[in-house]
Short mmCIF file of C-alpha atoms in Angstrom, two decimals:
data_model
loop_
_atom_site.label_atom_id
_atom_site.label_comp_id
_atom_site.label_asym_id
_atom_site.label_seq_id
_atom_site.Cartn_x
_atom_site.Cartn_y
_atom_site.Cartn_z
CA UNK A 153 0.00 0.00 0.00
CA UNK A 154 2.85 2.36 0.85
CA UNK A 155 4.69 1.73 -2.42
CA UNK A 156 1.53 2.22 -4.46
CA UNK A 157 0.77 5.45 -2.62
CA UNK A 158 4.32 6.76 -3.20
CA UNK A 159 4.02 6.00 -6.90
CA UNK A 160 0.63 7.69 -7.18
CA UNK A 161 1.88 10.73 -5.25
CA UNK A 162 4.88 11.25 -7.55
CA UNK A 163 2.80 10.75 -10.67
CA UNK A 164 0.09 13.05 -9.35
CA UNK A 165 2.47 15.84 -8.34
CA UNK A 166 4.49 15.70 -11.56
CA UNK A 167 1.53 15.61 -13.92
CA UNK A 168 -1.02 17.98 -12.37
CA UNK A 169 0.30 20.00 -9.42
CA UNK A 170 1.08 23.62 -10.31
CA UNK A 171 1.21 25.95 -7.33
CA UNK A 172 -0.41 29.29 -8.37
CA UNK A 173 2.08 31.31 -6.26
CA UNK A 174 -0.59 33.83 -5.32
CA UNK A 175 -3.24 34.37 -2.66
CA UNK A 176 -4.81 31.09 -3.82
CA UNK A 177 -1.89 29.02 -2.52
CA UNK A 178 -3.59 28.06 0.72
CA UNK A 179 -6.79 26.69 -0.82
CA UNK A 180 -4.96 25.06 -3.74
CA UNK A 181 -2.44 23.30 -1.48
CA UNK A 182 -5.08 22.03 0.95
CA UNK A 183 -7.19 20.68 -1.91
CA UNK A 184 -4.23 18.64 -3.17
CA UNK A 185 -3.54 17.46 0.38
CA UNK A 186 -7.01 16.33 1.37
CA UNK A 187 -9.08 15.83 -1.82
CA UNK A 188 -7.15 12.69 -2.94
CA UNK A 189 -7.36 11.38 0.64
CA UNK A 190 -11.15 11.81 0.54
CA UNK A 191 -11.34 10.06 -2.84
CA UNK A 192 -9.23 7.17 -1.51
CA UNK A 193 -11.51 6.93 1.52
CA UNK A 194 -14.62 6.69 -0.68
CA UNK A 195 -12.91 4.17 -2.95
CA UNK A 196 -11.94 2.17 0.15
CA UNK A 197 -15.60 1.99 1.15
CA UNK A 198 -16.72 1.15 -2.39
CA UNK A 199 -14.19 -1.65 -2.97
CA UNK A 200 -14.88 -3.35 0.34
CA UNK A 201 -17.37 -6.15 -0.26
CA UNK A 202 -18.56 -5.96 3.35
CA UNK A 203 -19.89 -2.44 2.66
CA UNK A 204 -22.38 -3.74 0.10
CA UNK A 205 -23.02 -6.83 2.20
CA UNK A 206 -24.08 -4.49 5.01
CA UNK A 207 -26.14 -1.95 3.05
CA UNK A 208 -27.69 -3.95 0.20
CA UNK A 209 -31.47 -3.91 0.62
CA UNK A 210 -31.39 -1.67 3.72
CA UNK A 211 -33.83 0.84 2.17
CA UNK A 212 -36.35 -1.91 1.44
CA UNK A 213 -35.85 -3.58 4.80
CA UNK A 214 -34.20 -1.27 7.38
CA UNK A 215 -34.19 -4.07 9.96
CA UNK A 216 -31.27 -5.61 8.08
CA UNK A 217 -29.03 -2.93 9.59
CA UNK A 218 -30.34 -3.45 13.11
CA UNK A 219 -31.57 -7.04 13.39
CA UNK A 220 -33.46 -8.08 16.49
CA UNK A 221 -31.10 -8.86 19.34
CA UNK A 222 -28.06 -7.51 17.45
CA UNK A 223 -28.64 -3.75 17.37
CA UNK A 224 -24.95 -2.99 18.05
CA UNK A 225 -23.69 -5.33 15.33
CA UNK A 226 -24.12 -2.60 12.69
CA UNK A 227 -21.76 -0.22 14.48
CA UNK A 228 -19.20 -2.99 15.00
CA UNK A 229 -19.30 -4.03 11.34
CA UNK A 230 -19.29 -0.44 10.04
CA UNK A 231 -16.37 0.36 12.34
CA UNK A 232 -14.33 -2.49 10.86
CA UNK A 233 -15.14 -1.32 7.33
CA UNK A 234 -14.19 2.28 8.20
CA UNK A 235 -10.85 1.28 9.74
CA UNK A 236 -9.88 -0.60 6.57
CA UNK A 237 -11.06 2.28 4.37
CA UNK A 238 -8.83 4.72 6.29
CA UNK A 239 -5.62 2.84 5.44
CA UNK A 240 -5.14 4.38 1.98
CA UNK A 241 -5.98 8.01 3.01
CA UNK A 242 -3.58 7.84 5.95
CA UNK A 243 -0.85 6.47 3.69
CA UNK A 244 -1.51 9.28 1.20
CA UNK A 245 -1.29 12.00 3.85
CA UNK A 246 1.87 10.46 5.28
CA UNK A 247 3.61 10.34 1.90
CA UNK A 248 2.64 13.83 0.71
CA UNK A 249 3.50 15.41 4.06
CA UNK A 250 6.91 13.74 4.13
CA UNK A 251 7.45 15.01 0.59
CA UNK A 252 6.45 18.55 1.62
CA UNK A 253 5.50 19.97 -1.80
CA UNK A 254 1.77 20.42 -1.18
CA UNK A 255 2.26 21.67 2.39
CA UNK A 256 4.87 24.18 1.25
CA UNK A 257 2.48 25.62 -1.34
CA UNK A 258 -0.46 25.73 1.08
CA UNK A 259 1.29 27.30 4.07
CA UNK A 260 3.13 29.89 2.02
CA UNK A 261 -0.31 31.35 1.30
CA UNK A 262 -1.67 30.99 4.83
CA UNK A 263 -4.11 33.64 6.10
CA UNK A 264 -2.71 33.42 9.64
CA UNK A 265 -0.75 36.64 10.09
CA UNK A 266 1.09 35.42 13.21
CA UNK A 267 2.26 32.32 11.38
CA UNK A 268 3.46 34.36 8.40
CA UNK A 269 5.31 36.75 10.72
CA UNK A 270 6.99 33.76 12.33
CA UNK A 271 8.18 32.59 8.89
CA UNK A 272 9.48 36.08 8.10
CA UNK A 273 11.19 36.59 11.45
CA UNK A 274 14.52 38.41 10.94
CA UNK A 275 13.84 38.64 7.20
CA UNK A 276 13.50 41.67 4.93
CA UNK A 277 10.37 43.85 5.05
CA UNK A 278 9.03 42.59 1.72
CA UNK A 279 9.03 38.98 2.97
CA UNK A 280 5.29 38.92 3.71
CA UNK A 281 4.48 40.05 0.17
CA UNK A 282 6.90 37.59 -1.43
CA UNK A 283 5.96 34.50 0.58
CA UNK A 284 3.35 33.15 -1.91
CA UNK A 285 5.99 33.20 -4.69
CA UNK A 286 8.53 31.11 -2.75
CA UNK A 287 7.02 27.77 -3.84
CA UNK A 288 7.64 28.73 -7.49
CA UNK A 289 11.14 30.15 -7.00
CA UNK A 290 10.02 33.51 -8.41
CA UNK A 291 10.59 35.59 -5.27
CA UNK A 292 12.85 38.62 -5.11
CA UNK A 293 14.09 37.65 -1.63
CA UNK A 294 17.72 36.76 -1.18
CA UNK A 295 18.72 33.14 -1.75
CA UNK A 296 19.48 32.48 1.92
CA UNK A 297 16.09 33.87 3.01
CA UNK A 298 14.26 31.80 0.42
CA UNK A 299 16.14 28.63 1.31
CA UNK A 300 15.59 29.13 5.04
CA UNK A 301 11.81 29.58 4.61
CA UNK A 302 11.56 26.56 2.29
CA UNK A 303 13.54 24.40 4.70
CA UNK A 304 11.30 25.55 7.57
CA UNK A 305 8.12 24.70 5.63
CA UNK A 306 9.49 21.30 4.58
CA UNK A 307 10.56 20.54 8.15
CA UNK A 308 7.09 21.41 9.45
CA UNK A 309 5.50 19.22 6.79
CA UNK A 310 7.71 16.27 7.68
CA UNK A 311 7.03 16.68 11.40
CA UNK A 312 3.28 16.68 10.73
CA UNK A 313 3.74 13.65 8.46
CA UNK A 314 5.57 11.69 11.15
CA UNK A 315 2.89 12.70 13.67
CA UNK A 316 0.24 11.23 11.35
CA UNK A 317 2.26 8.00 10.98
CA UNK A 318 2.91 7.62 14.72
CA UNK A 319 -0.72 8.42 15.60
CA UNK A 320 -2.07 5.93 13.05
CA UNK A 321 0.35 3.23 14.21
CA UNK A 322 -0.48 3.83 17.88
CA UNK A 323 -4.25 3.78 17.29
CA UNK A 324 -3.94 0.62 15.19
CA UNK A 325 -1.97 -1.12 17.93
CA UNK A 326 -4.37 0.15 20.61
CA UNK A 327 -7.48 -1.05 18.74
CA UNK A 328 -5.87 -4.41 17.98
CA UNK A 329 -4.81 -4.90 21.62
CA UNK A 330 -8.26 -3.90 22.86
CA UNK A 331 -9.93 -6.35 20.46
CA UNK A 332 -7.67 -9.20 21.59
CA UNK A 333 -8.02 -8.36 25.29
CA UNK A 334 -11.82 -8.29 25.09
CA UNK A 335 -12.00 -11.51 23.04
CA UNK A 336 -13.49 -14.68 24.52
CA UNK A 337 -11.74 -16.85 21.95
CA UNK A 338 -8.25 -18.26 22.06
CA UNK A 339 -5.50 -17.18 19.71
CA UNK A 340 -5.48 -20.51 17.83
CA UNK A 341 -9.25 -20.45 17.44
CA UNK A 342 -9.05 -16.96 15.93
CA UNK A 343 -6.41 -18.17 13.48
CA UNK A 344 -8.62 -21.11 12.51
CA UNK A 345 -11.57 -18.74 12.02
CA UNK A 346 -9.56 -16.47 9.70
CA UNK A 347 -8.30 -19.42 7.65
CA UNK A 348 -11.81 -20.87 7.44
CA UNK A 349 -13.38 -17.61 6.24
CA UNK A 350 -10.64 -17.20 3.64
CA UNK A 351 -11.13 -20.73 2.30
CA UNK A 352 -14.91 -20.35 2.35
CA UNK A 353 -14.69 -17.22 0.18
CA UNK A 354 -12.40 -19.01 -2.26
CA UNK A 355 -14.78 -21.97 -2.48
CA UNK A 356 -17.73 -19.60 -2.84
CA UNK A 357 -16.18 -18.09 -5.96
CA UNK A 358 -15.51 -21.54 -7.42
CA UNK A 359 -19.06 -22.72 -6.73
CA UNK A 360 -20.53 -19.51 -8.14
CA UNK A 361 -18.59 -19.94 -11.37
CA UNK A 362 -19.39 -23.66 -11.63
CA UNK A 363 -23.13 -23.26 -10.94
CA UNK A 364 -23.44 -20.21 -13.19
CA UNK A 365 -21.74 -22.17 -15.99
CA UNK A 366 -24.06 -25.18 -15.50
CA UNK A 367 -27.18 -22.99 -15.39
CA UNK A 368 -26.20 -21.02 -18.49
CA UNK A 369 -25.39 -24.26 -20.39
CA UNK A 370 -28.76 -25.74 -19.35
CA UNK A 371 -30.69 -22.66 -20.49
CA UNK A 372 -28.83 -22.40 -23.79
CA UNK A 373 -29.36 -26.08 -24.48
CA UNK A 374 -33.06 -25.71 -23.77
CA UNK A 375 -33.26 -22.64 -26.02
CA UNK A 376 -31.46 -24.10 -29.03
CA UNK A 377 -32.72 -27.69 -28.79
CA UNK A 378 -36.23 -26.64 -27.71
CA UNK A 379 -36.36 -29.30 -25.02
CA UNK A 380 -37.92 -29.27 -21.58
CA UNK A 381 -35.14 -29.96 -19.11
CA UNK A 382 -35.18 -31.08 -15.51
CA UNK A 383 -35.49 -28.43 -12.77
CA UNK A 384 -32.21 -26.89 -11.65
CA UNK A 385 -31.75 -26.82 -7.85
CA UNK A 386 -31.12 -23.32 -6.53
CA UNK A 387 -31.20 -21.78 -3.03
CA UNK A 388 -34.44 -20.09 -2.03
CA UNK A 389 -34.75 -16.30 -1.80
CA UNK A 390 -34.72 -16.56 1.99
CA UNK A 391 -31.55 -18.66 1.88
CA UNK A 392 -29.83 -16.06 -0.34
CA UNK A 393 -30.87 -13.33 2.10
CA UNK A 394 -29.65 -15.20 5.16
CA UNK A 395 -26.35 -16.20 3.52
CA UNK A 396 -25.74 -12.57 2.48
CA UNK A 397 -25.77 -11.32 6.07
CA UNK A 398 -22.50 -10.29 7.70
CA UNK A 399 -20.32 -13.03 9.17
CA UNK A 400 -21.09 -13.93 12.76
CA UNK A 401 -18.50 -15.76 14.80
CA UNK A 402 -20.09 -17.61 17.74
CA UNK A 403 -17.68 -19.28 20.16
CA UNK A 404 -20.40 -21.09 22.12
CA UNK A 405 -21.85 -22.85 19.08
CA UNK A 406 -18.57 -23.15 17.13
CA UNK A 407 -20.10 -21.12 14.27
CA UNK A 408 -17.47 -19.56 12.00
CA UNK A 409 -19.54 -17.78 9.33
CA UNK A 410 -23.05 -16.89 8.25
CA UNK A 411 -23.10 -19.77 5.77
CA UNK A 412 -21.93 -22.15 8.50
CA UNK A 413 -24.76 -20.96 10.76
CA UNK A 414 -27.29 -21.33 7.94
CA UNK A 415 -26.19 -24.92 7.25
CA UNK A 416 -26.17 -25.88 10.93
CA UNK A 417 -29.66 -24.41 11.48
CA UNK A 418 -30.92 -26.24 8.40
CA UNK A 419 -29.55 -29.55 9.69
CA UNK A 420 -31.16 -28.99 13.10
CA UNK A 421 -34.47 -28.15 11.41
CA UNK A 422 -34.30 -31.32 9.30
CA UNK A 423 -33.48 -33.43 12.36
CA UNK A 424 -36.41 -31.86 14.22
CA UNK A 425 -38.76 -32.60 11.31
CA UNK A 426 -37.56 -36.20 11.15
CA UNK A 427 -38.10 -36.60 14.89
CA UNK A 428 -41.62 -35.17 14.63
CA UNK A 429 -42.47 -37.52 11.73
CA UNK A 430 -41.15 -40.46 13.74
CA UNK A 431 -43.31 -39.52 16.74
CA UNK A 432 -46.36 -39.15 14.48
CA UNK A 433 -45.75 -42.58 12.91
CA UNK A 434 -45.30 -44.19 16.32
CA UNK A 435 -48.50 -42.59 17.52
CA UNK A 436 -50.42 -43.88 14.50
CA UNK A 437 -48.99 -47.38 15.07
CA UNK A 438 -50.13 -47.45 18.69
CA UNK A 439 -53.60 -46.29 17.69
CA UNK A 440 -53.89 -49.12 15.17
#
């Protein structure tokens, strides 16, 4: 993720970034700092399959977001999605702040008079007027004044960048530690759960492709040969809905996914039906 962000940042800055070197520096620099981060955040939400798993059909049936007995599950799931979506924006901000180009352009056009006076401390009187032109190298200030201001802006940018990195790393570690400390499951069981969910997703894709291929071949054969074919077994609408719910790990029942829960409940229901049929048959036999 870091390497991709570095590559995008260099390509982005080389191809499009042109500091106006005027009173528009501040707005222009901030847009280049935060607009790509916002885009990456939205893309992070959009490319996460759990986002659509959570929100699909919520307008038709709002209870999907807050199912009975699991009202807090939405916030937990959305929090996980948000944390993953923030990875790319944080990486972007870290890279561009360590580079310093966008920050230098933005802060050279700052509207904060005290900050500008601090930059121009012990400089010539025309420093305040020439500050916006420093990012373009078009200022009439002496070379040592220009270099000192640029170095100060770059140093500030890098300090802010390292603060973002350290804060993100600390919060990530804190959230991870909190999650593990509050967990009722063992470390090995968590590892098994992660491996299981990964393999289940891989098998899901294979089964989707295989069943879609079989169904399309059946329909095409029926269309071209004009033959009535046997019914094709497919999950019910309710089964699709239940299997599309967010994963639910249950330590007490050894349930590792929504599909696993659906299958286990189906088996219990079948066993219950068989038991009821057996009792009915025994009752009929005694009556006879």
